[in-house]
Amino acid sequence: MSQDKPSIPKGTRDFGPATVVKRNYIFSVIKRTFEKFGFLPLETPAMENLSVLTGKYGDEGDQLIFKILNSGDFLSKVSAQDLEQGYKPLTRKVSEKALRYDLTVPFARFVVMNRNEIAFPFKRYQIQPVWRADRPQRGRYREFYQCDADVVGTNSLLCEAEIILMIDEVLSTLGLDDFTIKFNHRGLLAGIAEAIGAKGREADLCVAIDKLDKIGQDAVNDELRQKNFSEESVNSLRPILNLAGNISDLLPQLDTLLQDSEEGKRGLQDIRSMLSFLESFTINKAKIQLDVTLARGLSYYTGCIFEVKVNNVQMGSISGGGRYDNLTGMFGLPGVSGVGFSFGVDRIFDVLEELNLFPKESQTITQLLIANFDEASMRYALPVLQTLRAAGISAELYPESAKLKKQMAYADQKRIPNVLLIGSEEIESGLLNLRNMRTGQQEKLPLAQILEVLQNNATV
Amino acid sequence: MSQDKPSIPKGTRDFGPATVVKRNYIFSVIKRTFEKFGFLPLETPAMENLSVLTGKYGDEGDQLIFKILNSGDFLSKVSAQDLEQGYKPLTRKVSEKALRYDLTVPFARFVVMNRNEIAFPFKRYQIQPVWRADRPQRGRYREFYQCDADVVGTNSLLCEAEIILMIDEVLSTLGLDDFTIKFNHRGLLAGIAEAIGAKGREADLCVAIDKLDKIGQDAVNDELRQKNFSEESVNSLRPILNLAGNISDLLPQLDTLLQDSEEGKRGLQDIRSMLSFLESFTINKAKIQLDVTLARGLSYYTGCIFEVKVNNVQMGSISGGGRYDNLTGMFGLPGVSGVGFSFGVDRIFDVLEELNLFPKESQTITQLLIANFDEASMRYALPVLQTLRAAGISAELYPESAKLKKQMAYADQKRIPNVLLIGSEEIESGLLNLRNMRTGQQEKLPLAQILEVLQNNATV
């Protein structure tokens, strides 16, 4: 047996109780919202067949997929000649399975495999970890959770409107009050390419524009020139990228700009349709902004796209998504349009920490510790413990007699807000000593009243 | 891109919404109980360093660990000579990480890594998937969830008593009313080995006895003879394995039988101590049985051991555990005693299905579908939808106009118990048509009353 000092793989994390509890709070708000909007949970296996994943994320993505070594004699299918070919062609001979890289491809795979049993439109959410062999760095992990919700099988723009409502509901419920949901439409980007005399080149345009925030407009222009966009195109793009203002100011300008582009007009129509649905709803806290420079890298988006920025914290996008017209096409099922989005839980976690928005109640699991002084107090405590738990209160008895200081430190470290002290005096009187660990106050109360205090605390 | 018909790896499963919801019901009862008893959640990464896992599960176990191929050029550290050595020694050169095989070793690893920050006794629960390259068969999967709870850092037999209470609470809450928690003690098994003249040979004895249920006493005796237990030992074991009856009948017989064995007497003392704690509590449904033939294969148990059988269903053990005195010793931290147990969720799932014990309410996520007849009914429905959701009701509007039959089939398939029909008549009168999908009854009600009906349904 190895006696080495143990460690965990780079880019992975243990989540101790204090962190799990906070993360679960975020997950539960997201889950509750997804469910309120009619989304149902799906779970897929961590391992997918390598053939399902390969080719879906580009060459770079393929390299970042964690492959699983075939079990047993993984060399059995390998010849001496195979070995000379290098590691890339060898991979498929020694590995048939891999860890999922995102939740979108497994979702598409599930839809195709179960197309005959699914009632479309299919609204599913999925909250599971994914794995990427990326270089670990601050805020980038090799194992992390994605929280996706998608609807497939309908073109209705109500779905886009409801995505905005869900983002608004999740983030306002978490206590955020200054965030912007930016949206755009791939049709607008296609229309803009057309308007600047570069019809059909919206893919290159998107890649360049996507970097606008990071590298600035001059560098974007340089990139476009390198990609053989004409000087005229680059110049006519400039004022478009600077378009700003209310949605109601922007739309007429875009009508004019994109009047000769079918794609552009389709985009504007979709946006108007989405906005008309939104008008019937009340938005909590979200600012909603049409941003024609929003591009999002993923090539499979074909309609509306979204991204969410928290304005009062330095942090990248915490949520995003969009419509794709052919997700299941990769598995031979064309024509299933869908729209989806996801939340970045690690970033939301950091935002809530920075703004101190985790509610105190959400961090309490064990509500009460009964201190253990001696055999007599321990025996007295046992039925008390059962009464508390039967009333739904999470409670424990320190399992052995120990110094009170040690037991108090234990309660502190576990963030248990109440300690019940039962000494000989308390046993005699039946009035038990309840200590509030936050205020330090102690009060002698009969058990019935202690139950009341704790039940009230729990619901505050 | 691959256009193959996609599939998932053998021994893995997709969990569609109907199954996820039922599984989550089981998980939530288990979680709630663990938390009520003061256990806190821990999550560890799916990937562990291979060196952490290797050597912890025996040679056979090592073969069943899923290894992850090093990313990038996994051949870079491999020489031609290495290749000739065969796949076993090569594994460590092409793989540094592996998928966790259970939750116990990662827990021990976590405790050792965080020994200075943890307040002992440390009570943690962990509900996560594990992976084993076992041959898939009915009821045996390559990816499955474990639900573990352990306390480390105390010898108190209160922990053993509370394990029995937790098993009782979880299974009775799930609606089971005929199950037996069997327990035994490794000290008793050591004492029995001593009593039959085979002192120190309790490991072999356990392995043989463990098969008693499956192969019968004659075959067990044959196995013991093969392992060079004397005929006298085998003969004197026979009446011991047939010991049965109430705990209060058994204990005095065991006192006599094990009077010369220190280990045996320690076991009996532990059992009496555990039982004395249990006497202060009310047991819901569990039958509690001392079974001296209960052995449990795992070699790291050193004290009490448990196993749970449902009596009215044909099914193996659905829960089990025991005390181990040196779990963290494998990582160089000796002397940390602990006791733990786990629930087998897949088996519990099958038991609840067979006994039809999943509550109907636990299977409803979306409570209401608003049917979509035409543009007017859709527009009218939007604020209705918001009102419903604001009241905490999960509701959705069918996103496009479609035949009512199709929309009803959608509600049926999603198990949505209510459909709201808003036609021109309803728009005019403000009385909306609420259809109960279970009874088929329809009622025209104002929105306020619909809210009431749905909120009452939800809490039933």
Tab-separated table of N, CA and C in Angstrom, chain A residues 252-359:
chain	number	residue	atom	x	y	z
A	252	PRO	N	-35.114	50.482	-35.447
A	252	PRO	CA	-35.328	51.169	-36.729
A	252	PRO	C	-34.021	51.387	-37.507
A	253	GLN	N	-32.918	51.682	-36.787
A	253	GLN	CA	-31.633	51.843	-37.472
A	253	GLN	C	-31.243	50.548	-38.164
A	254	LEU	N	-31.475	49.426	-37.457
A	254	LEU	CA	-31.114	48.131	-38.038
A	254	LEU	C	-32.034	47.783	-39.213
A	255	ASP	N	-33.310	48.205	-39.105
A	255	ASP	CA	-34.227	47.992	-40.229
A	255	ASP	C	-33.636	48.589	-41.504
A	256	THR	N	-33.155	49.800	-41.380
A	256	THR	CA	-32.579	50.487	-42.536
A	256	THR	C	-31.303	49.785	-43.002
A	257	LEU	N	-30.436	49.540	-42.052
A	257	LEU	CA	-29.136	48.956	-42.376
A	257	LEU	C	-29.277	47.601	-43.077
A	258	LEU	N	-30.234	46.800	-42.589
A	258	LEU	CA	-30.330	45.410	-43.055
A	258	LEU	C	-31.464	45.193	-44.053
A	259	GLN	N	-31.957	46.292	-44.653
A	259	GLN	CA	-33.168	46.164	-45.471
A	259	GLN	C	-32.999	45.249	-46.681
A	260	ASP	N	-31.748	45.053	-47.110
A	260	ASP	CA	-31.557	44.212	-48.289
A	260	ASP	C	-31.125	42.792	-47.933
A	261	SER	N	-31.105	42.492	-46.653
A	261	SER	CA	-30.624	41.163	-46.256
A	261	SER	C	-31.767	40.320	-45.711
A	262	GLU	N	-32.029	39.189	-46.370
A	262	GLU	CA	-33.081	38.291	-45.888
A	262	GLU	C	-32.757	37.797	-44.474
A	263	GLU	N	-31.510	37.397	-44.305
A	263	GLU	CA	-31.059	36.909	-42.996
A	263	GLU	C	-31.239	37.978	-41.923
A	264	GLY	N	-30.858	39.177	-42.280
A	264	GLY	CA	-30.965	40.288	-41.339
A	264	GLY	C	-32.415	40.548	-40.970
A	265	LYS	N	-33.289	40.491	-41.955
A	265	LYS	CA	-34.695	40.763	-41.677
A	265	LYS	C	-35.316	39.634	-40.835
A	266	ARG	N	-34.874	38.404	-41.106
A	266	ARG	CA	-35.348	37.282	-40.288
A	266	ARG	C	-34.936	37.493	-38.820
A	267	GLY	N	-33.711	37.930	-38.629
A	267	GLY	CA	-33.213	38.192	-37.273
A	267	GLY	C	-34.048	39.254	-36.574
A	268	LEU	N	-34.328	40.347	-37.306
A	268	LEU	CA	-35.104	41.432	-36.689
A	268	LEU	C	-36.521	40.976	-36.355
A	269	GLN	N	-37.065	40.134	-37.213
A	269	GLN	CA	-38.415	39.641	-36.958
A	269	GLN	C	-38.433	38.740	-35.710
A	270	ASP	N	-37.447	37.856	-35.614
A	270	ASP	CA	-37.346	36.999	-34.423
A	270	ASP	C	-37.233	37.843	-33.155
A	271	ILE	N	-36.391	38.855	-33.220
A	271	ILE	CA	-36.179	39.698	-32.037
A	271	ILE	C	-37.475	40.397	-31.649
A	272	ARG	N	-38.189	40.918	-32.639
A	272	ARG	CA	-39.462	41.602	-32.336
A	272	ARG	C	-40.473	40.612	-31.739
A	273	SER	N	-40.460	39.409	-32.270
A	273	SER	CA	-41.384	38.395	-31.767
A	273	SER	C	-41.056	38.066	-30.302
A	274	MET	N	-39.782	37.873	-30.009
A	274	MET	CA	-39.360	37.595	-28.627
A	274	MET	C	-39.750	38.753	-27.702
A	275	LEU	N	-39.484	39.974	-28.170
A	275	LEU	CA	-39.780	41.135	-27.327
A	275	LEU	C	-41.280	41.267	-27.070
A	276	SER	N	-42.081	40.918	-28.068
A	276	SER	CA	-43.534	41.051	-27.876
A	276	SER	C	-44.023	40.080	-26.805
A	277	PHE	N	-43.389	38.890	-26.705
A	277	PHE	CA	-43.735	37.985	-25.609
A	277	PHE	C	-43.299	38.578	-24.270
A	278	LEU	N	-42.100	39.127	-24.254
A	278	LEU	CA	-41.563	39.658	-22.995
A	278	LEU	C	-42.432	40.767	-22.427
A	279	GLU	N	-43.081	41.516	-23.328
A	279	GLU	CA	-43.897	42.643	-22.861
A	279	GLU	C	-45.028	42.211	-21.936
A	280	SER	N	-45.472	40.958	-22.062
A	280	SER	CA	-46.563	40.478	-21.210
A	280	SER	C	-46.088	40.071	-19.824
A	281	PHE	N	-44.788	40.065	-19.621
A	281	PHE	CA	-44.257	39.613	-18.338
A	281	PHE	C	-43.605	40.768	-17.589
A	282	THR	N	-43.513	40.619	-16.279
A	282	THR	CA	-42.783	41.577	-15.466
A	282	THR	C	-41.353	41.061	-15.275
A	283	ILE	N	-40.400	41.901	-15.549
A	283	ILE	CA	-38.999	41.537	-15.320
A	283	ILE	C	-38.616	41.997	-13.912
A	284	ASN	N	-37.901	41.164	-13.167
A	284	ASN	CA	-37.518	41.550	-11.805
A	284	ASN	C	-36.404	42.590	-11.796
A	285	LYS	N	-35.205	42.168	-12.168
A	285	LYS	CA	-34.037	43.039	-12.005
A	285	LYS	C	-33.211	43.190	-13.274
A	286	ALA	N	-33.413	42.331	-14.237
A	286	ALA	CA	-32.524	42.307	-15.394
A	286	ALA	C	-32.660	43.563	-16.245
A	287	LYS	N	-31.501	44.083	-16.690
A	287	LYS	CA	-31.506	45.035	-17.791
A	287	LYS	C	-31.355	44.207	-19.067
A	288	ILE	N	-32.138	44.548	-20.073
A	288	ILE	CA	-32.098	43.746	-21.292
A	288	ILE	C	-31.594	44.607	-22.435
A	289	GLN	N	-30.549	44.119	-23.093
A	289	GLN	CA	-29.850	44.972	-24.050
A	289	GLN	C	-29.586	44.226	-25.351
A	290	LEU	N	-29.939	44.860	-26.459
A	290	LEU	CA	-29.578	44.306	-27.768
A	290	LEU	C	-28.169	44.775	-28.094
A	291	ASP	N	-27.259	43.826	-28.269
A	291	ASP	CA	-25.849	44.178	-28.500
A	291	ASP	C	-25.402	43.519	-29.805
A	292	VAL	N	-25.303	44.339	-30.862
A	292	VAL	CA	-24.974	43.750	-32.172
A	292	VAL	C	-23.542	43.256	-32.245
A	293	THR	N	-22.741	43.545	-31.216
A	293	THR	CA	-21.361	43.038	-31.215
A	293	THR	C	-21.262	41.696	-30.487
A	294	LEU	N	-22.377	41.257	-29.904
A	294	LEU	CA	-22.351	39.954	-29.222
A	294	LEU	C	-22.292	38.851	-30.284
A	295	ALA	N	-21.281	38.009	-30.221
A	295	ALA	CA	-21.132	37.010	-31.291
A	295	ALA	C	-21.199	35.583	-30.771
A	296	ARG	N	-20.624	35.299	-29.627
A	296	ARG	CA	-20.500	33.929	-29.083
A	296	ARG	C	-19.849	32.993	-30.089
A	297	GLY	N	-18.787	32.359	-29.620
A	297	GLY	CA	-17.949	31.575	-30.529
A	297	GLY	C	-18.609	30.363	-31.154
A	298	LEU	N	-19.509	29.711	-30.429
A	298	LEU	CA	-19.943	28.389	-30.884
A	298	LEU	C	-20.633	28.437	-32.233
A	299	SER	N	-20.142	27.614	-33.133
A	299	SER	CA	-20.579	27.728	-34.513
A	299	SER	C	-21.969	27.160	-34.735
A	300	TYR	N	-22.501	26.404	-33.744
A	300	TYR	CA	-23.796	25.792	-34.045
A	300	TYR	C	-24.998	26.693	-33.801
A	301	TYR	N	-24.785	27.888	-33.236
A	301	TYR	CA	-25.928	28.798	-33.056
A	301	TYR	C	-26.408	29.336	-34.396
A	302	THR	N	-27.733	29.452	-34.540
A	302	THR	CA	-28.288	29.932	-35.806
A	302	THR	C	-29.312	31.051	-35.619
A	303	GLY	N	-29.792	31.281	-34.386
A	303	GLY	CA	-30.806	32.312	-34.164
A	303	GLY	C	-30.374	33.276	-33.063
A	304	CYS	N	-31.286	33.530	-32.126
A	304	CYS	CA	-30.972	34.423	-31.010
A	304	CYS	C	-29.816	33.863	-30.185
A	305	ILE	N	-28.982	34.746	-29.682
A	305	ILE	CA	-27.925	34.347	-28.749
A	305	ILE	C	-27.971	35.269	-27.528
A	306	PHE	N	-27.519	34.739	-26.389
A	306	PHE	CA	-27.613	35.456	-25.104
A	306	PHE	C	-26.296	35.416	-24.362
A	307	GLU	N	-26.095	36.419	-23.525
A	307	GLU	CA	-24.967	36.398	-22.608
A	307	GLU	C	-25.302	37.313	-21.442
A	308	VAL	N	-24.816	36.971	-20.251
A	308	VAL	CA	-25.204	37.727	-19.059
A	308	VAL	C	-23.979	38.240	-18.312
A	309	LYS	N	-23.987	39.529	-18.028
A	309	LYS	CA	-22.900	40.181	-17.303
A	309	LYS	C	-23.435	40.728	-15.986
A	310	VAL	N	-22.692	40.479	-14.914
A	310	VAL	CA	-22.996	41.162	-13.658
A	310	VAL	C	-22.238	42.484	-13.703
A	311	ASN	N	-22.940	43.589	-13.474
A	311	ASN	CA	-22.319	44.894	-13.704
A	311	ASN	C	-21.464	45.391	-12.542
A	312	ASN	N	-21.804	44.959	-11.313
A	312	ASN	CA	-21.078	45.503	-10.169
A	312	ASN	C	-19.973	44.575	-9.654
A	313	VAL	N	-19.573	43.608	-10.475
A	313	VAL	CA	-18.459	42.727	-10.116
A	313	VAL	C	-17.620	42.501	-11.372
A	314	GLN	N	-16.311	42.451	-11.194
A	314	GLN	CA	-15.410	42.155	-12.307
A	314	GLN	C	-15.469	40.653	-12.592
A	315	MET	N	-16.143	40.264	-13.638
A	315	MET	CA	-16.347	38.824	-13.861
A	315	MET	C	-16.853	38.625	-15.282
A	316	GLY	N	-16.381	37.588	-15.930
A	316	GLY	CA	-16.867	37.276	-17.276
A	316	GLY	C	-18.333	36.888	-17.246
A	317	SER	N	-18.833	36.490	-18.381
A	317	SER	CA	-20.238	36.107	-18.525
A	317	SER	C	-20.598	34.951	-17.584
A	318	ILE	N	-21.742	35.054	-16.887
A	318	ILE	CA	-22.144	34.003	-15.943
A	318	ILE	C	-23.261	33.116	-16.497
A	319	SER	N	-23.733	33.449	-17.690
A	319	SER	CA	-24.779	32.640	-18.292
A	319	SER	C	-24.810	32.971	-19.775
A	320	GLY	N	-25.233	32.020	-20.581
A	320	GLY	CA	-25.306	32.303	-22.004
A	320	GLY	C	-25.971	31.160	-22.736
A	321	GLY	N	-26.303	31.401	-24.001
A	321	GLY	CA	-26.928	30.346	-24.782
A	321	GLY	C	-27.399	30.866	-26.120
A	322	GLY	N	-28.295	30.116	-26.735
A	322	GLY	CA	-28.796	30.549	-28.028
A	322	GLY	C	-29.557	29.455	-28.738
A	323	ARG	N	-30.075	29.803	-29.933
A	323	ARG	CA	-30.827	28.826	-30.724
A	323	ARG	C	-29.926	28.175	-31.763
A	324	TYR	N	-30.137	26.881	-31.918
A	324	TYR	CA	-29.397	26.101	-32.911
A	324	TYR	C	-30.435	25.336	-33.731
A	325	ASP	N	-30.223	25.264	-35.024
A	325	ASP	CA	-31.259	24.642	-35.852
A	325	ASP	C	-30.991	23.189	-36.168
A	326	ASN	N	-29.811	22.712	-35.815
A	326	ASN	CA	-29.499	21.376	-36.312
A	326	ASN	C	-28.617	20.591	-35.350
A	327	LEU	N	-28.912	20.675	-34.062
A	327	LEU	CA	-28.047	20.036	-33.077
A	327	LEU	C	-28.000	18.522	-33.257
A	328	THR	N	-29.168	17.916	-33.481
A	328	THR	CA	-29.197	16.458	-33.559
A	328	THR	C	-28.774	15.955	-34.941
A	329	GLY	N	-28.529	16.895	-35.861
A	329	GLY	CA	-28.055	16.505	-37.185
A	329	GLY	C	-26.761	15.717	-37.109
A	330	MET	N	-25.940	16.024	-36.103
A	330	MET	CA	-24.665	15.306	-35.973
A	330	MET	C	-24.866	13.806	-35.759
A	331	PHE	N	-26.072	13.425	-35.305
A	331	PHE	CA	-26.355	12.005	-35.127
A	331	PHE	C	-27.413	11.510	-36.112
A	332	GLY	N	-27.557	12.237	-37.209
A	332	GLY	CA	-28.413	11.746	-38.270
A	332	GLY	C	-29.881	12.088	-38.124
A	333	LEU	N	-30.228	13.013	-37.229
A	333	LEU	CA	-31.624	13.426	-37.095
A	333	LEU	C	-31.706	14.924	-37.386
A	334	PRO	N	-31.936	15.300	-38.647
A	334	PRO	CA	-31.928	16.725	-38.997
A	334	PRO	C	-33.260	17.383	-38.672
A	335	GLY	N	-33.271	18.719	-38.706
A	335	GLY	CA	-34.520	19.455	-38.649
A	335	GLY	C	-35.133	19.590	-37.273
A	336	VAL	N	-34.386	19.324	-36.210
A	336	VAL	CA	-34.917	19.523	-34.864
A	336	VAL	C	-34.335	20.826	-34.317
A	337	SER	N	-35.119	21.876	-34.362
A	337	SER	CA	-34.620	23.154	-33.868
A	337	SER	C	-34.709	23.196	-32.349
A	338	GLY	N	-33.778	23.882	-31.753
A	338	GLY	CA	-33.803	23.976	-30.306
A	338	GLY	C	-33.165	25.253	-29.830
A	339	VAL	N	-33.379	25.547	-28.551
A	339	VAL	CA	-32.734	26.718	-27.964
A	339	VAL	C	-32.403	26.364	-26.525
A	340	GLY	N	-31.217	26.768	-26.100
A	340	GLY	CA	-30.801	26.402	-24.757
A	340	GLY	C	-29.865	27.420	-24.154
A	341	PHE	N	-29.621	27.262	-22.871
A	341	PHE	CA	-28.693	28.167	-22.200
A	341	PHE	C	-28.168	27.461	-20.969
A	342	SER	N	-27.150	28.061	-20.364
A	342	SER	CA	-26.603	27.427	-19.165
A	342	SER	C	-26.061	28.472	-18.206
A	343	PHE	N	-25.959	28.067	-16.951
A	343	PHE	CA	-25.397	28.941	-15.924
A	343	PHE	C	-23.990	28.466	-15.561
A	344	GLY	N	-23.096	29.407	-15.342
A	344	GLY	CA	-21.746	29.085	-14.888
A	344	GLY	C	-21.701	29.140	-13.369
A	345	VAL	N	-21.789	27.955	-12.743
A	345	VAL	CA	-21.955	27.920	-11.293
A	345	VAL	C	-20.719	28.411	-10.548
A	346	ASP	N	-19.539	28.085	-11.069
A	346	ASP	CA	-18.329	28.545	-10.368
A	346	ASP	C	-18.252	30.071	-10.330
A	347	ARG	N	-18.601	30.684	-11.439
A	347	ARG	CA	-18.567	32.154	-11.468
A	347	ARG	C	-19.667	32.761	-10.604
A	348	ILE	N	-20.854	32.172	-10.653
A	348	ILE	CA	-21.942	32.680	-9.814
A	348	ILE	C	-21.540	32.564	-8.341
A	349	PHE	N	-20.899	31.456	-8.001
A	349	PHE	CA	-20.415	31.256	-6.633
A	349	PHE	C	-19.500	32.407	-6.225
A	350	ASP	N	-18.535	32.721	-7.091
A	350	ASP	CA	-17.582	33.788	-6.753
A	350	ASP	C	-18.277	35.140	-6.637
A	351	VAL	N	-19.252	35.379	-7.506
A	351	VAL	CA	-19.996	36.646	-7.453
A	351	VAL	C	-20.751	36.755	-6.124
A	352	LEU	N	-21.426	35.676	-5.724
A	352	LEU	CA	-22.200	35.720	-4.479
A	352	LEU	C	-21.271	35.904	-3.275
A	353	GLU	N	-20.104	35.257	-3.324
A	353	GLU	CA	-19.126	35.447	-2.240
A	353	GLU	C	-18.705	36.908	-2.169
A	354	GLU	N	-18.342	37.459	-3.332
A	354	GLU	CA	-17.826	38.830	-3.356
A	354	GLU	C	-18.875	39.821	-2.878
A	355	LEU	N	-20.121	39.596	-3.240
A	355	LEU	CA	-21.188	40.523	-2.839
A	355	LEU	C	-21.821	40.101	-1.507
A	356	ASN	N	-21.279	39.053	-0.908
A	356	ASN	CA	-21.755	38.592	0.395
A	356	ASN	C	-23.253	38.273	0.367
A	357	LEU	N	-23.645	37.524	-0.626
A	357	LEU	CA	-25.077	37.291	-0.847
A	357	LEU	C	-25.562	35.899	-0.419
A	358	PHE	N	-24.653	35.055	0.085
A	358	PHE	CA	-25.142	33.753	0.559
A	358	PHE	C	-25.928	33.957	1.846
A	359	PRO	N	-27.211	33.574	1.869
A	359	PRO	CA	-27.984	33.776	3.096
A	359	PRO	C	-27.452	32.884	4.213
